[in-house]
CSV table of C-alpha atoms in Angstrom, one decimal:
chain,number,residue,atom,x,y,z
A,1,GLU,CA,-15.4,-3.5,12.3
A,2,VAL,CA,-12.1,-5.3,12.1
A,3,GLN,CA,-11.6,-7.9,14.7
A,4,LEU,CA,-9.0,-10.6,15.5
A,5,VAL,CA,-10.3,-13.0,18.1
A,6,GLN,CA,-7.8,-15.4,19.6
A,7,SER,CA,-8.4,-18.8,21.3
A,8,GLY,CA,-8.4,-19.0,25.1
A,9,ALA,CA,-5.6,-19.5,27.6
A,10,GLU,CA,-3.8,-22.9,27.6
A,11,VAL,CA,-2.0,-24.8,30.4
A,12,LYS,CA,0.2,-27.6,29.0
A,13,LYS,CA,3.0,-29.9,30.2
A,14,PRO,CA,6.5,-29.9,28.7
A,15,GLY,CA,6.6,-32.1,25.6
A,16,GLU,CA,2.9,-31.7,24.7
A,17,SER,CA,1.8,-30.2,21.4
A,18,LEU,CA,-0.4,-27.1,21.1
A,19,LYS,CA,-2.2,-25.2,18.3
A,20,ILE,CA,-3.6,-21.7,19.1
A,21,SER,CA,-5.8,-19.8,16.7
A,22,CYS,CA,-6.7,-16.3,15.5
A,23,LYS,CA,-9.9,-15.6,13.7
A,24,GLY,CA,-10.2,-12.5,11.6
A,25,SER,CA,-13.4,-10.6,10.6
A,26,GLY,CA,-14.4,-7.3,9.1
A,27,TYR,CA,-11.8,-7.1,6.4
A,28,ASN,CA,-10.6,-9.0,3.3
A,29,PHE,CA,-8.8,-11.8,5.2
A,30,ALA,CA,-6.9,-13.1,2.2
A,31,SER,CA,-5.3,-9.7,1.4
A,32,TYR,CA,-3.4,-8.9,4.6
A,33,TRP,CA,-0.5,-10.6,6.5
A,34,ILE,CA,-1.2,-12.2,9.8
A,35,GLY,CA,1.7,-12.0,12.2
A,36,TRP,CA,2.4,-13.7,15.5
A,37,VAL,CA,4.3,-11.9,18.4
A,38,ARG,CA,5.5,-13.4,21.6
A,39,GLN,CA,5.7,-11.5,24.9
A,40,MET,CA,7.3,-13.4,27.8
A,41,PRO,CA,6.4,-12.3,31.3
A,42,GLY,CA,7.7,-8.8,32.0
A,43,LYS,CA,9.6,-8.7,28.7
A,44,GLY,CA,9.3,-7.0,25.3
A,45,LEU,CA,7.7,-7.9,22.1
A,46,GLU,CA,9.3,-10.5,19.8
A,47,TRP,CA,8.3,-10.9,16.2
A,48,MET,CA,7.9,-14.6,15.4
A,49,GLY,CA,6.6,-14.8,11.9
A,50,VAL,CA,3.9,-14.0,9.4
A,51,ILE,CA,1.7,-15.6,6.8
A,52,PHE,CA,-0.2,-14.2,3.8
A,53,PRO,CA,-3.5,-16.0,3.5
A,54,GLY,CA,-3.8,-15.2,-0.2
A,55,ASP,CA,-0.9,-17.3,-1.3
A,56,PHE,CA,0.2,-19.0,2.0
A,57,ASP,CA,3.6,-17.2,1.8
A,58,THR,CA,5.1,-17.7,5.3
A,59,ARG,CA,8.2,-16.1,6.8
A,60,TYR,CA,9.8,-16.8,10.2
A,61,SER,CA,12.2,-14.9,12.4
A,62,PRO,CA,15.5,-16.8,12.5
A,63,SER,CA,14.9,-17.1,16.2
A,64,PHE,CA,11.7,-19.1,15.8
A,65,GLN,CA,12.4,-20.9,12.5
A,66,GLY,CA,11.9,-24.6,13.2
A,67,GLN,CA,10.5,-24.0,16.7
A,68,VAL,CA,6.9,-23.2,15.6
A,69,THR,CA,4.7,-23.6,12.6
A,70,ILE,CA,2.4,-20.9,11.3
A,71,SER,CA,-0.5,-21.9,9.1
A,72,VAL,CA,-3.9,-20.6,7.9
A,73,ASP,CA,-7.3,-21.9,6.8
A,74,LYS,CA,-8.8,-19.3,4.5
A,75,SER,CA,-12.1,-21.0,4.4
A,76,ILE,CA,-12.7,-20.1,8.1
A,77,ARG,CA,-10.6,-17.0,8.2
A,78,THR,CA,-8.4,-18.4,10.8
A,79,ALA,CA,-4.6,-18.4,11.4
A,80,TYR,CA,-2.7,-20.8,13.7
A,81,LEU,CA,0.5,-21.0,15.7
A,82,GLN,CA,1.6,-24.5,16.5
A,83,TRP,CA,4.2,-26.3,18.6
A,84,SER,CA,5.0,-30.0,18.4
A,85,SER,CA,6.8,-30.2,21.7
A,86,LEU,CA,6.4,-27.4,24.2
A,87,LYS,CA,9.1,-26.3,26.6
A,88,ALA,CA,8.7,-24.3,29.8
A,89,SER,CA,10.4,-21.4,28.0
A,90,ASP,CA,7.4,-21.2,25.6
A,91,SER,CA,5.3,-19.8,28.5
A,92,ALA,CA,4.3,-16.4,27.3
A,93,MET,CA,1.5,-14.3,25.9
A,94,TYR,CA,1.1,-14.7,22.2
A,95,TYR,CA,-0.6,-12.0,20.0
A,96,CYS,CA,-1.7,-12.2,16.5
A,97,ALA,CA,-2.1,-9.1,14.4
A,98,LYS,CA,-2.9,-8.1,10.8
A,99,GLY,CA,-1.1,-5.7,8.5
A,100,PHE,CA,-0.4,-4.9,4.9
A,101,ARG,CA,3.2,-5.6,5.6
A,102,SER,CA,5.0,-7.7,8.2
A,103,ASP,CA,6.1,-4.7,10.2
A,104,ASN,CA,2.9,-2.7,9.9
A,105,LEU,CA,0.5,-4.5,12.2
A,106,ASP,CA,-2.6,-2.3,12.6
A,107,TYR,CA,-5.1,-4.5,14.4
A,108,TRP,CA,-4.2,-6.9,17.2
A,109,GLY,CA,-5.9,-9.8,18.9
A,110,GLN,CA,-6.5,-9.9,22.6
A,111,GLY,CA,-3.6,-12.3,23.2
A,112,THR,CA,-3.5,-16.0,24.2
A,113,LEU,CA,-1.6,-16.9,27.4
A,114,VAL,CA,0.3,-20.1,27.2
A,115,THR,CA,1.6,-21.7,30.4
A,116,VAL,CA,3.9,-24.7,30.2
A,117,SER,CA,4.6,-26.3,33.5
A,118,SER,CA,5.1,-29.8,34.8
B,1,GLN,CA,19.4,-11.0,14.1
B,2,SER,CA,19.5,-8.8,17.1
B,3,ALA,CA,16.7,-6.7,18.6
B,4,LEU,CA,16.8,-3.0,17.8
B,5,THR,CA,18.4,-0.8,20.5
B,6,GLN,CA,16.1,1.5,22.5
B,7,PRO,CA,16.7,3.3,25.8
B,8,ARG,CA,15.2,1.4,28.7
B,9,SER,CA,13.3,4.4,30.0
B,10,VAL,CA,12.6,8.0,29.3
B,11,SER,CA,10.5,10.5,31.3
B,12,GLY,CA,9.0,13.9,30.9
B,13,SER,CA,6.5,16.3,32.6
B,14,PRO,CA,3.0,17.0,31.2
B,15,GLY,CA,3.2,19.3,28.3
B,16,GLN,CA,6.9,18.6,27.5
B,17,SER,CA,8.3,16.7,24.6
B,18,VAL,CA,10.2,13.4,24.7
B,19,THR,CA,12.1,11.5,22.0
B,20,ILE,CA,12.7,7.8,22.0
B,21,SER,CA,15.5,6.5,19.8
B,22,CYS,CA,15.7,3.2,18.0
B,23,THR,CA,19.1,2.1,16.6
B,24,GLY,CA,19.5,-0.7,14.1
B,25,THR,CA,21.7,-1.5,11.2
B,26,SER,CA,21.9,-1.0,7.4
B,27,SER,CA,20.1,-4.4,7.1
B,28,ASP,CA,17.0,-3.1,8.9
B,29,VAL,CA,16.3,0.5,10.0
B,30,GLY,CA,18.9,1.9,7.6
B,31,GLY,CA,17.9,-0.2,4.7
B,32,TYR,CA,14.2,0.4,4.5
B,33,ASP,CA,11.7,3.2,5.2
B,34,TYR,CA,9.6,0.7,7.0
B,35,VAL,CA,9.9,1.5,10.7
B,36,SER,CA,6.8,1.4,12.9
B,37,TRP,CA,6.2,2.3,16.5
B,38,TYR,CA,3.8,0.6,19.0
B,39,GLN,CA,2.4,1.7,22.3
B,40,GLN,CA,1.5,-0.8,24.9
B,41,HIS,CA,-0.3,-0.1,28.2
B,42,PRO,CA,0.0,-2.7,31.0
B,43,GLY,CA,-2.1,-5.8,30.3
B,44,LYS,CA,-3.2,-4.5,26.9
B,45,ALA,CA,-2.3,-5.5,23.3
B,46,PRO,CA,0.1,-3.2,21.5
B,47,LYS,CA,-1.3,-0.3,19.4
B,48,LEU,CA,0.2,0.9,16.1
B,49,MET,CA,1.2,4.6,16.5
B,50,ILE,CA,3.5,5.3,13.5
B,51,TYR,CA,4.3,3.3,10.4
B,52,ASP,CA,6.5,3.8,7.3
B,53,VAL,CA,8.7,6.0,9.6
B,54,ILE,CA,6.5,9.1,9.6
B,55,LYS,CA,2.9,8.1,8.9
B,56,ARG,CA,0.1,8.1,11.6
B,57,PRO,CA,-2.8,5.7,11.4
B,58,SER,CA,-6.2,7.3,11.6
B,59,GLY,CA,-7.1,8.3,15.2
B,60,VAL,CA,-3.5,8.7,16.5
B,61,PRO,CA,-3.0,12.2,17.7
B,62,ASP,CA,-0.6,14.4,15.8
B,63,ARG,CA,1.4,14.8,19.0
B,64,PHE,CA,3.1,11.6,17.9
B,65,SER,CA,5.6,11.9,15.1
B,66,GLY,CA,8.4,9.8,13.6
B,67,SER,CA,11.6,10.3,11.8
B,68,LYS,CA,14.7,8.5,10.7
B,69,SER,CA,18.4,9.3,10.1
B,70,GLY,CA,20.7,6.6,8.9
B,71,ASN,CA,20.4,3.5,11.1
B,72,THR,CA,18.4,5.4,13.8
B,73,ALA,CA,14.7,6.0,13.9
B,74,SER,CA,13.0,8.3,16.5
B,75,LEU,CA,9.6,8.7,18.0
B,76,THR,CA,8.7,12.1,19.4
B,77,ILE,CA,5.8,12.8,21.6
B,78,SER,CA,5.0,16.4,22.1
B,79,GLY,CA,2.6,17.9,24.7
B,80,LEU,CA,3.0,14.9,26.9
B,81,GLN,CA,-0.2,13.7,28.6
B,82,ALA,CA,-0.7,11.3,31.5
B,83,GLU,CA,-2.2,8.7,29.2
B,84,ASP,CA,1.0,8.6,27.2
B,85,GLU,CA,2.6,6.7,30.0
B,86,ALA,CA,3.2,3.3,28.5
B,87,ASP,CA,5.9,1.0,26.9
B,88,TYR,CA,6.9,1.9,23.4
B,89,TYR,CA,8.4,-0.5,20.8
B,90,CYS,CA,10.0,0.3,17.5
B,91,CYS,CA,9.8,-2.3,14.7
B,92,SER,CA,11.7,-2.5,11.4
B,93,TYR,CA,11.3,-4.5,8.3
B,94,ALA,CA,14.5,-6.4,7.5
B,95,GLY,CA,13.7,-8.1,4.2
B,96,SER,CA,12.8,-11.8,5.0
B,97,TYR,CA,11.8,-11.0,8.5
B,98,THR,CA,11.0,-8.2,10.9
B,99,VAL,CA,12.5,-7.2,14.2
B,100,PHE,CA,11.3,-5.3,17.3
B,101,GLY,CA,13.3,-3.0,19.6
B,102,GLY,CA,13.7,-4.0,23.3
B,103,GLY,CA,11.1,-1.4,24.4
B,104,THR,CA,11.2,1.9,26.2
B,105,LYS,CA,9.2,2.7,29.3
B,106,LEU,CA,7.8,6.2,29.2
B,107,THR,CA,7.0,7.8,32.6
B,108,VAL,CA,5.0,11.0,32.7
B,109,LEU,CA,6.2,12.7,35.9
């Protein structure tokens, strides 16, 4: 059974760093893109970027380039989304998902809620 | 890059058909046959309903169908059922990145 299991909810202060994770199982982890999608409270889905674990090819939305870092550790089948300095506007639900292409995300994680507040 | 344009809301009665449009540009929707559609119920993760414009993943009812003409893609849901009430998002490959639509709330009357 394909599963993507994300790390738990986080509460952080502005300026703090954060790394959330997404662990895949039940499929060939290296052969599918892992994407990250933001959903701010009451708002729509926003495509942030993707990484291909097989060769570490990483692509970002222009809106998120330089704001976050996407990485992967193939040895533990885990992808990451990282911030170096959080802002209140980063408060959102973050989903990871896998797909054979960056737009074709067929399995999704349960989401990680990030709250940034002073 | 801008989000793809979708109507904010559509509605239909059980058994009817509804169509949700998704308008982009020649750099995304019009440039590739890589449009997908996602269904999201409140508090749940999105679910892939259509990919590559017209293809349905295993398990998705054939009441859901996709199409594309020029820079506009469409999702049609026929034989509306109560459980179809949800938010729907289109998504298009755009070369070096991918973009979602703003989302459409489907209400089943």
